[in-house]
Tab-separated table of N, CA and C in Angstrom:
chain	number	residue	atom	x	y	z
A	199	MET	N	62.172	118.959	126.633
A	199	MET	CA	62.974	120.365	126.574
A	199	MET	C	62.044	121.591	127.921
A	200	VAL	N	60.920	121.452	127.960
A	200	VAL	CA	60.569	122.075	129.048
A	200	VAL	C	61.250	122.114	130.275
A	201	ASN	N	62.427	121.068	131.072
A	201	ASN	CA	62.251	120.731	131.488
A	201	ASN	C	63.957	121.629	131.592
A	202	ALA	N	64.417	121.593	130.529
A	202	ALA	CA	65.533	122.308	130.229
A	202	ALA	C	65.395	123.867	130.615
A	203	ARG	N	64.285	124.263	130.283
A	203	ARG	CA	63.983	125.982	129.701
A	203	ARG	C	64.147	126.115	131.793
A	204	CYS	N	63.044	125.094	132.125
A	204	CYS	CA	63.191	125.632	133.810
A	204	CYS	C	64.394	125.616	134.668
A	205	SER	N	65.418	124.345	134.682
A	205	SER	CA	66.557	124.883	134.846
A	205	SER	C	67.340	125.810	134.735
A	206	PHE	N	67.489	126.054	133.243
A	206	PHE	CA	67.880	127.047	133.187
A	206	PHE	C	67.553	128.601	133.264
A	207	GLU	N	66.202	128.870	133.805
A	207	GLU	CA	65.697	129.890	134.289
A	207	GLU	C	66.100	129.702	135.865
A	208	ALA	N	65.528	128.641	136.068
A	208	ALA	CA	66.445	128.396	137.842
A	208	ALA	C	67.585	128.771	137.741
A	209	ALA	N	69.058	128.709	137.165
A	209	ALA	CA	70.428	128.747	136.728
A	209	ALA	C	70.666	130.301	137.243
A	210	ILE	N	69.576	131.282	136.145
A	210	ILE	CA	69.307	132.697	135.959
A	210	ILE	C	68.854	133.102	137.271
A	211	ALA	N	68.071	132.640	137.929
A	211	ALA	CA	67.331	133.243	139.131
A	211	ALA	C	69.068	132.703	140.268
A	212	ILE	N	69.433	131.783	140.651
A	212	ILE	CA	70.642	131.599	141.607
A	212	ILE	C	71.872	132.572	141.198
A	213	ALA	N	71.748	132.270	139.985
A	213	ALA	CA	72.832	133.897	139.302
A	213	ALA	C	72.925	135.106	139.782
A	214	ILE	N	71.472	135.361	139.662
A	214	ILE	CA	70.534	136.957	140.095
A	214	ILE	C	70.855	136.717	141.860
A	215	ALA	N	70.577	135.948	142.621
A	215	ALA	CA	70.527	135.205	143.908
A	215	ALA	C	72.439	135.740	144.374
A	216	ILE	N	73.046	135.231	144.011
A	216	ILE	CA	74.492	135.508	144.050
A	216	ILE	C	75.021	137.034	143.985
A	217	ALA	N	74.603	137.056	142.959
A	217	ALA	CA	74.992	138.501	142.573
A	217	ALA	C	74.499	139.589	143.611
A	218	ILE	N	73.350	139.378	144.038
A	218	ILE	CA	72.754	140.148	144.784
A	218	ILE	C	73.317	139.810	146.275
A	219	ALA	N	73.828	138.590	146.409
A	219	ALA	CA	74.085	138.431	147.887
A	219	ALA	C	75.911	139.286	148.188
A	220	ILE	N	76.482	138.917	147.283
A	220	ILE	CA	78.082	139.670	146.811
A	220	ILE	C	77.673	140.908	146.844
A	221	ALA	N	77.241	141.955	146.262
A	221	ALA	CA	76.687	142.994	145.891
A	221	ALA	C	76.746	143.567	147.475
A	222	ILE	N	75.197	142.940	148.337
A	222	ILE	CA	75.147	143.245	150.097
A	222	ILE	C	76.336	142.537	150.749
A	223	ALA	N	77.267	142.062	150.650
A	223	ALA	CA	78.736	141.751	151.150
A	223	ALA	C	79.460	142.829	150.866
A	224	ILE	N	79.491	143.144	149.615
A	224	ILE	CA	80.243	144.666	149.263
A	224	ILE	C	80.070	145.657	150.231
A	225	ALA	N	78.880	145.893	149.948
A	225	ALA	CA	77.988	147.104	150.577
A	225	ALA	C	78.563	146.620	151.886
A	226	ILE	N	78.591	146.264	152.842
A	226	ILE	CA	78.499	146.026	154.318
A	226	ILE	C	80.173	146.356	154.477
A	227	ALA	N	81.130	145.355	153.759
A	227	ALA	CA	82.550	145.998	153.687
A	227	ALA	C	82.956	147.293	153.844
A	228	ILE	N	82.110	148.088	152.528
A	228	ILE	CA	82.513	149.527	152.485
A	228	ILE	C	82.214	150.140	153.620
A	229	ALA	N	80.933	149.472	153.656
A	229	ALA	CA	80.658	150.553	155.810
A	229	ALA	C	81.305	150.358	156.564
A	230	ILE	N	81.729	148.827	156.855
A	230	ILE	CA	82.714	148.949	158.102
A	230	ILE	C	84.268	149.537	157.738
A	231	ALA	N	84.697	149.517	156.393
A	231	ALA	CA	85.644	150.195	155.904
A	231	ALA	C	85.182	151.523	156.431
A	232	ILE	N	84.854	152.742	156.509
A	232	ILE	CA	84.171	154.263	156.380
A	232	ILE	C	84.097	153.878	158.153
A	233	ALA	N	83.802	152.863	158.851
A	233	ALA	CA	83.750	153.225	160.362
A	233	ALA	C	84.760	153.012	160.509
A	234	ILE	N	85.520	152.196	160.013
A	234	ILE	CA	86.946	152.242	160.531
A	234	ILE	C	87.389	153.623	160.108
A	235	ALA	N	87.772	153.938	159.678
A	235	ALA	CA	87.918	154.987	158.753
A	235	ALA	C	87.785	156.431	159.720
A	236	ILE	N	86.705	156.444	160.439
A	236	ILE	CA	85.920	157.431	161.057
A	236	ILE	C	86.347	157.485	162.397
A	237	ALA	N	86.611	155.841	163.091
A	237	ALA	CA	86.956	155.530	164.393
A	237	ALA	C	88.482	155.932	164.106
A	238	LEU	N	89.188	155.554	162.773
A	238	LEU	CA	90.732	156.362	162.957
A	238	LEU	C	90.880	157.601	162.926
A	239	ALA	N	90.054	158.766	162.439
A	239	ALA	CA	90.204	160.118	162.381
A	239	ALA	C	89.419	160.506	163.938
A	240	ILE	N	88.902	159.662	164.479
A	240	ILE	CA	88.430	160.256	165.886
A	240	ILE	C	89.532	160.408	166.868
A	241	ALA	N	89.971	159.174	166.839
A	241	ALA	CA	91.224	158.591	167.522
A	241	ALA	C	92.442	159.599	166.856
A	242	ILE	N	92.474	160.218	165.797
A	242	ILE	CA	93.741	160.731	165.382
A	242	ILE	C	93.183	162.115	166.154
A	243	ALA	N	92.384	162.695	166.306
A	243	ALA	CA	91.440	164.508	166.694
A	243	ALA	C	91.863	164.278	168.741
A	244	ILE	N	91.376	162.855	169.235
A	244	ILE	CA	91.690	162.313	170.027
A	244	ILE	C	92.850	162.602	171.179
A	245	ALA	N	94.090	162.130	169.947
A	245	ALA	CA	95.546	162.301	170.194
A	245	ALA	C	95.884	163.896	169.933
A	246	ILE	N	95.613	164.257	168.989
A	246	ILE	CA	96.072	165.891	168.973
A	246	ILE	C	95.063	166.713	169.656
A	247	ALA	N	94.346	166.823	170.399
A	247	ALA	CA	93.264	167.219	171.570
A	247	ALA	C	94.547	166.763	172.801
A	248	ILE	N	95.073	165.902	173.382
A	248	ILE	CA	95.815	165.567	174.012
A	248	ILE	C	97.123	166.567	173.853
A	249	ALA	N	97.488	165.755	173.194
A	249	ALA	CA	98.985	166.501	172.527
A	249	ALA	C	98.907	168.039	172.925
A	250	ILE	N	97.712	168.567	172.492
A	250	ILE	CA	97.716	170.376	172.491
A	250	ILE	C	97.793	170.445	174.001
A	251	ALA	N	96.831	169.759	175.211
A	251	ALA	CA	96.677	169.916	176.474
A	251	ALA	C	97.817	169.724	177.069
A	252	ILE	N	98.667	168.429	176.857
A	252	ILE	CA	100.077	168.759	177.130
A	252	ILE	C	100.928	169.801	177.059
A	253	ALA	N	100.928	170.273	176.202
A	253	ALA	CA	101.718	171.596	175.157
A	253	ALA	C	101.514	172.813	176.259
A	254	ILE	N	100.111	172.927	175.968
A	254	ILE	CA	99.457	174.420	177.260
A	254	ILE	C	100.099	173.915	178.299
A	255	ALA	N	99.935	172.718	178.596
A	255	ALA	CA	100.068	172.300	180.519
A	255	ALA	C	101.855	172.575	180.802
A	256	ILE	N	102.347	172.410	179.597
A	256	ILE	CA	103.780	172.709	179.305
A	256	ILE	C	104.307	174.149	179.907
A	257	ALA	N	103.718	174.579	178.944
A	257	ALA	CA	103.609	176.148	178.787
A	257	ALA	C	103.393	176.842	180.017
A	258	ILE	N	102.445	176.425	180.452
A	258	ILE	CA	101.742	177.205	181.807
A	258	ILE	C	102.936	176.953	182.897
A	259	ALA	N	103.254	175.293	182.649
A	259	ALA	CA	104.917	175.091	183.964
A	259	ALA	C	105.320	176.170	183.982
A	260	LEU	N	106.283	175.928	182.480
A	260	LEU	CA	107.549	176.802	182.205
A	260	LEU	C	107.045	178.417	182.718
A	261	THR	N	106.420	178.960	182.497
A	261	THR	CA	105.774	180.522	183.316
A	261	THR	C	105.481	180.409	184.280
A	262	ILE	N	105.453	179.628	184.996
A	262	ILE	CA	105.400	179.347	186.707
A	262	ILE	C	106.471	178.824	187.031
């Protein structure tokens, strides 16, 4: 009876450890997703800045 209880407690401890590991993995995945989103936002901002710079350059070229 004691052995059964010990193995049951061990099983609960293992289940909790697995749940924590999964939660950490999900948190890391979310952090990576946020980092990718920020990188994309920066890339889009740079692309817009370049487009504006090109538009200004064309406007200056046309006025000259």
